[in-house]
Amino acid sequence: MQEVKLVVNYDDYEEGIRMETLLQDLAANPEAATLESLIIGDWGQAYENSPQEFKDTLIELAPSFPALKQLFIGDMESEECEVSWIVQTNLAPILQAFPNLTSFVIQGSSGLELEPLQHSKLEELMIICGGLPKKVLHSIAAAELPELRKLELYLGVEDYGFDGSLEDVLPLIEKGRFPKLEYLGLKNSEIQDEIAKAVVDAPILDQIQVLDLSEGTLSDEGAEALLASEKVKQLKHLNLSYHFMTDEMMERFNQSGMSVDVSDQQESDEDDWRFPMLTE
């Protein structure tokens, strides 16, 4: 068994079906021992119920899934639940219950905690949300993830949970924080220009291969700093897709010789408001 996705839709939940039962049924399947990827979608009215409803069950059943490498909690379409509505909880105990995980993906940040964040084998951590609380950023900065290769964070906007500032992001770009990190995504941010200007001389650029600043409010201001950075020019790839750069700046990147994605150009509204791609 390679991959399974479990979902409790609205009608199922109204009929009394719960995620705990689906997990128990899955664990009882003889093929559970070979399951490599588990995706947990809507757990039933996720806009008011958190994974706390099934967290203990999943932790108790962890020995039934010894081959599990990938875990995704909160994989929902907007028709099921808007990203900003998804209620989460402290998911660190779930991560610790699966010592062989290499990939942990979370969608939704309301009520999200990752404390303490420790794992000896995790290679990928991805959080998809409309606004990432600074408390979670602090937990990630203090994490013990020696094998982490890919860190992808949707920072979002204040109205949907981002209550931090550049100061809360800066610890993530220190060299040595994650010794094996190759891909750093600080994306979908309303302070994308500030992040761009801060990262251009950061020691982390001597280590990573890919810098992802996509899906945010990047304008020519932040782009100018990126284009002038020798450290940025040494990257294998720079992702700036979904941006607010001018045609002239895009052309400068295209002529720079760098591997860079400047697709999906946006236009600010009549009041010069710029919005990240994912907010609600």
Short mmCIF file of C-alpha atoms in Angstrom, two decimals:
data_model
loop_
_atom_site.label_atom_id
_atom_site.label_comp_id
_atom_site.label_asym_id
_atom_site.label_seq_id
_atom_site.Cartn_x
_atom_site.Cartn_y
_atom_site.Cartn_z
CA MET A 1 0.00 0.00 0.00
CA GLN A 2 1.67 3.21 -1.17
CA GLU A 3 -0.74 6.00 -0.26
CA VAL A 4 -4.13 6.47 1.42
CA LYS A 5 -6.26 9.56 1.90
CA LEU A 6 -8.88 9.60 4.65
CA VAL A 7 -11.81 12.03 4.51
CA VAL A 8 -14.91 12.58 6.63
CA ASN A 9 -17.23 14.78 4.59
CA TYR A 10 -20.11 16.81 5.97
CA ASP A 11 -22.74 14.13 5.44
CA ASP A 12 -20.52 11.42 6.94
CA TYR A 13 -19.87 13.54 10.01
CA GLU A 14 -23.57 14.22 10.47
CA GLU A 15 -24.16 10.47 10.35
CA GLY A 16 -21.68 9.91 13.18
CA ILE A 17 -18.62 8.81 11.21
CA ARG A 18 -15.38 10.02 12.79
CA MET A 19 -11.74 10.13 11.72
CA GLU A 20 -10.78 7.92 14.67
CA THR A 21 -12.85 5.09 13.19
CA LEU A 22 -11.28 5.48 9.74
CA LEU A 23 -7.83 5.35 11.28
CA GLN A 24 -8.68 2.24 13.27
CA ASP A 25 -10.07 0.54 10.16
CA LEU A 26 -6.93 1.44 8.24
CA ALA A 27 -4.69 0.09 10.99
CA ALA A 28 -6.62 -3.17 10.96
CA ASN A 29 -5.91 -3.64 7.27
CA PRO A 30 -3.03 -6.11 6.77
CA GLU A 31 -1.54 -3.76 4.18
CA ALA A 32 -1.15 -1.02 6.80
CA ALA A 33 2.34 -2.33 7.46
CA THR A 34 3.46 -1.22 4.00
CA LEU A 35 1.69 2.16 3.93
CA GLU A 36 4.19 4.85 2.96
CA SER A 37 2.01 7.98 2.65
CA LEU A 38 -1.01 8.99 4.72
CA ILE A 39 -3.08 12.02 3.77
CA ILE A 40 -5.71 13.23 6.22
CA GLY A 41 -8.25 15.47 4.57
CA ASP A 42 -11.37 16.92 6.12
CA TRP A 43 -11.89 15.32 9.53
CA GLY A 44 -15.44 16.63 9.75
CA GLN A 45 -16.35 20.29 10.22
CA ALA A 46 -12.68 21.25 10.36
CA TYR A 47 -13.70 24.90 10.68
CA GLU A 48 -14.61 24.20 14.32
CA ASN A 49 -13.06 20.80 15.13
CA SER A 50 -9.28 20.35 15.36
CA PRO A 51 -7.16 17.20 14.93
CA GLN A 52 -7.30 16.96 18.71
CA GLU A 53 -10.41 14.86 17.99
CA PHE A 54 -8.26 12.07 16.56
CA LYS A 55 -4.69 12.94 17.59
CA ASP A 56 -4.45 10.44 20.44
CA THR A 57 -5.85 7.68 18.23
CA LEU A 58 -3.31 8.35 15.51
CA ILE A 59 -0.46 8.36 18.03
CA GLU A 60 -1.66 5.09 19.57
CA LEU A 61 -1.90 3.46 16.15
CA ALA A 62 1.51 4.65 14.97
CA PRO A 63 3.13 1.20 15.44
CA SER A 64 0.63 -0.15 12.90
CA PHE A 65 2.26 2.00 10.20
CA PRO A 66 5.99 1.19 10.46
CA ALA A 67 6.73 2.07 6.82
CA LEU A 68 5.10 5.51 6.90
CA LYS A 69 7.36 8.15 5.34
CA GLN A 70 4.95 10.96 4.41
CA LEU A 71 2.16 12.51 6.47
CA PHE A 72 -0.13 15.34 5.35
CA ILE A 73 -2.65 16.75 7.83
CA GLY A 74 -5.30 19.10 6.47
CA ASP A 75 -5.47 18.39 2.74
CA MET A 76 -8.76 20.13 1.89
CA GLU A 77 -10.17 22.06 -1.04
CA SER A 78 -11.85 25.41 -0.43
CA GLU A 79 -15.25 23.80 -1.03
CA GLU A 80 -14.60 21.61 2.02
CA CYS A 81 -13.03 24.27 4.20
CA GLU A 82 -11.18 27.51 3.45
CA VAL A 83 -7.51 27.26 4.41
CA SER A 84 -7.84 30.10 6.92
CA TRP A 85 -10.75 28.32 8.61
CA ILE A 86 -8.96 25.02 9.23
CA VAL A 87 -8.52 24.55 12.96
CA GLN A 88 -5.28 22.87 13.95
CA THR A 89 -3.66 21.94 17.28
CA ASN A 90 -0.21 21.04 18.59
CA LEU A 91 0.94 18.52 15.96
CA ALA A 92 4.44 17.93 17.31
CA PRO A 93 3.39 14.81 19.28
CA ILE A 94 2.09 13.24 16.06
CA LEU A 95 5.38 13.91 14.31
CA GLN A 96 7.32 12.35 17.18
CA ALA A 97 5.09 9.25 17.11
CA PHE A 98 6.36 8.40 13.61
CA PRO A 99 10.15 8.16 13.87
CA ASN A 100 10.63 7.18 10.22
CA LEU A 101 8.80 10.14 8.67
CA THR A 102 10.74 12.07 6.07
CA SER A 103 7.95 14.47 4.99
CA PHE A 104 5.43 16.35 7.13
CA VAL A 105 2.94 18.69 5.45
CA ILE A 106 0.36 20.79 7.28
CA GLN A 107 -2.44 22.90 5.85
CA GLY A 108 -4.12 25.47 8.06
CA SER A 109 -2.65 27.47 10.92
CA SER A 110 -5.48 28.48 13.24
CA GLY A 111 -4.48 27.12 16.64
CA LEU A 112 -1.40 25.45 15.17
CA GLU A 113 1.51 24.65 17.47
CA LEU A 114 4.69 22.63 16.91
CA GLU A 115 6.18 22.33 20.35
CA PRO A 116 8.66 20.83 20.87
CA LEU A 117 9.70 20.34 17.25
CA GLN A 118 12.20 17.48 17.18
CA HIS A 119 12.76 14.67 14.69
CA SER A 120 15.89 12.78 13.68
CA LYS A 121 14.88 11.80 10.12
CA LEU A 122 12.53 14.51 8.82
CA GLU A 123 13.71 15.90 5.48
CA GLU A 124 10.74 18.07 4.46
CA LEU A 125 8.53 20.41 6.48
CA MET A 126 5.83 22.35 4.66
CA ILE A 127 3.12 24.56 6.16
CA ILE A 128 0.42 25.88 3.82
CA CYS A 129 -1.68 28.66 5.30
CA GLY A 130 -2.96 32.20 4.90
CA GLY A 131 -1.03 33.45 7.92
CA LEU A 132 1.62 31.71 10.01
CA PRO A 133 1.73 32.69 13.72
CA LYS A 134 5.08 33.89 15.01
CA LYS A 135 4.83 31.29 17.78
CA VAL A 136 5.16 28.60 15.11
CA LEU A 137 8.06 30.44 13.48
CA HIS A 138 9.83 30.50 16.83
CA SER A 139 9.26 26.76 17.28
CA ILE A 140 10.75 26.08 13.84
CA ALA A 141 13.75 28.30 14.53
CA ALA A 142 14.39 26.37 17.76
CA ALA A 143 13.74 22.96 16.19
CA GLU A 144 16.07 20.00 16.21
CA LEU A 145 15.78 18.71 12.64
CA PRO A 146 19.27 17.57 11.65
CA GLU A 147 18.17 15.92 8.38
CA LEU A 148 15.92 18.73 7.13
CA ARG A 149 16.53 19.44 3.44
CA LYS A 150 13.39 21.35 2.46
CA LEU A 151 11.60 24.01 4.51
CA GLU A 152 8.61 25.61 2.80
CA LEU A 153 6.54 28.13 4.76
CA TYR A 154 3.53 30.13 3.62
CA LEU A 155 3.88 33.24 5.79
CA GLY A 156 0.67 34.94 4.74
CA VAL A 157 -0.95 38.09 6.06
CA GLU A 158 -1.93 39.63 9.37
CA ASP A 159 -5.66 39.28 8.77
CA TYR A 160 -5.30 35.50 8.55
CA GLY A 161 -2.84 34.75 11.33
CA PHE A 162 0.58 36.23 10.57
CA ASP A 163 1.26 38.23 13.73
CA GLY A 164 5.01 38.50 13.31
CA SER A 165 7.51 40.69 11.52
CA LEU A 166 10.81 40.36 9.70
CA GLU A 167 12.50 39.86 13.07
CA ASP A 168 10.59 36.59 13.51
CA VAL A 169 11.73 35.35 10.10
CA LEU A 170 15.42 36.28 10.37
CA PRO A 171 16.46 33.32 12.60
CA LEU A 172 15.45 30.96 9.78
CA ILE A 173 18.10 32.35 7.44
CA GLU A 174 21.03 31.85 9.77
CA LYS A 175 23.62 29.37 8.54
CA GLY A 176 23.84 26.20 10.57
CA ARG A 177 20.23 26.29 11.73
CA PHE A 178 19.52 23.25 9.57
CA PRO A 179 22.88 21.85 8.41
CA LYS A 180 21.53 19.90 5.42
CA LEU A 181 18.96 22.41 4.15
CA GLU A 182 18.92 22.73 0.36
CA TYR A 183 15.54 24.38 -0.33
CA LEU A 184 14.21 27.38 1.59
CA GLY A 185 10.74 28.70 0.86
CA LEU A 186 9.69 31.91 2.61
CA LYS A 187 6.71 32.58 0.41
CA ASN A 188 3.17 33.91 0.15
CA SER A 189 4.17 36.87 2.29
CA GLU A 190 2.88 40.42 2.61
CA ILE A 191 6.43 41.47 3.58
CA GLN A 192 8.10 39.75 0.62
CA ASP A 193 10.22 42.80 -0.25
CA GLU A 194 11.57 43.00 3.30
CA ILE A 195 12.40 39.30 3.27
CA ALA A 196 14.10 39.59 -0.12
CA LYS A 197 16.31 42.44 1.04
CA ALA A 198 17.21 40.61 4.25
CA VAL A 199 18.06 37.28 2.65
CA VAL A 200 20.41 38.51 -0.09
CA ASP A 201 23.46 38.58 2.17
CA ALA A 202 22.35 35.87 4.58
CA PRO A 203 24.82 33.06 5.32
CA ILE A 204 22.14 30.48 4.49
CA LEU A 205 22.59 31.31 0.78
CA ASP A 206 26.04 29.74 0.92
CA GLN A 207 24.33 26.47 1.81
CA ILE A 208 21.01 26.17 -0.05
CA GLN A 209 20.46 25.42 -3.72
CA VAL A 210 16.93 26.80 -4.15
CA LEU A 211 15.40 29.98 -2.75
CA ASP A 212 11.64 30.26 -3.08
CA LEU A 213 10.14 33.72 -2.54
CA SER A 214 7.11 33.07 -4.72
CA GLU A 215 3.40 33.81 -4.26
CA GLY A 216 3.96 36.99 -2.26
CA THR A 217 3.98 40.75 -2.79
CA LEU A 218 7.47 41.01 -4.28
CA SER A 219 7.95 44.25 -6.24
CA ASP A 220 10.89 45.87 -7.99
CA GLU A 221 12.14 47.04 -4.58
CA GLY A 222 12.91 43.54 -3.33
CA ALA A 223 13.79 42.27 -6.79
CA GLU A 224 16.52 44.91 -7.18
CA ALA A 225 18.25 43.60 -4.07
CA LEU A 226 18.04 40.01 -5.31
CA LEU A 227 19.40 40.91 -8.71
CA ALA A 228 22.39 42.72 -7.17
CA SER A 229 23.36 39.87 -4.86
CA GLU A 230 26.32 37.67 -5.74
CA LYS A 231 25.07 35.02 -3.33
CA VAL A 232 21.73 34.87 -5.15
CA LYS A 233 23.48 34.48 -8.49
CA GLN A 234 25.20 31.34 -7.20
CA LEU A 235 21.91 29.55 -6.45
CA LYS A 236 20.79 26.71 -8.66
CA HIS A 237 17.29 28.17 -8.84
CA LEU A 238 15.34 31.22 -7.68
CA ASN A 239 11.54 31.02 -7.64
CA LEU A 240 9.81 34.43 -7.82
CA SER A 241 6.59 33.33 -9.53
CA TYR A 242 3.42 35.28 -8.67
CA HIS A 243 4.92 38.73 -8.15
CA PHE A 244 4.35 42.43 -8.73
CA MET A 245 7.52 43.24 -10.68
CA THR A 246 7.47 45.48 -13.71
CA ASP A 247 8.09 44.21 -17.24
CA GLU A 248 11.51 45.87 -17.17
CA MET A 249 12.56 44.06 -14.00
CA MET A 250 11.32 40.74 -15.35
CA GLU A 251 13.41 41.26 -18.46
CA ARG A 252 16.48 42.00 -16.36
CA PHE A 253 16.04 38.68 -14.58
CA ASN A 254 15.51 36.85 -17.86
CA GLN A 255 18.77 38.34 -19.18
CA SER A 256 20.70 37.69 -15.97
CA GLY A 257 21.76 34.15 -16.79
CA MET A 258 20.25 32.88 -13.57
CA SER A 259 17.79 30.00 -13.36
CA VAL A 260 14.82 32.05 -12.23
CA ASP A 261 11.02 31.80 -12.48
CA VAL A 262 9.32 35.18 -12.92
CA SER A 263 6.02 33.85 -14.25
CA ASP A 264 2.53 34.89 -13.13
CA GLN A 265 2.97 38.65 -13.02
CA GLN A 266 0.32 40.46 -10.97
CA GLU A 267 -1.02 44.00 -10.96
CA SER A 268 -1.74 45.94 -7.78
CA ASP A 269 -5.24 47.38 -7.42
CA GLU A 270 -6.18 51.02 -7.90
CA ASP A 271 -5.09 51.82 -4.32
CA ASP A 272 -1.74 50.10 -4.91
CA TRP A 273 -2.66 47.19 -2.65
CA ARG A 274 -0.75 44.00 -3.25
CA PHE A 275 -1.94 40.64 -1.96
CA PRO A 276 -0.18 37.28 -1.62
CA MET A 277 -1.64 34.40 -3.59
CA LEU A 278 -3.10 32.46 -0.66
CA THR A 279 -4.81 34.29 2.16
CA GLU A 280 -8.20 32.68 2.83
#
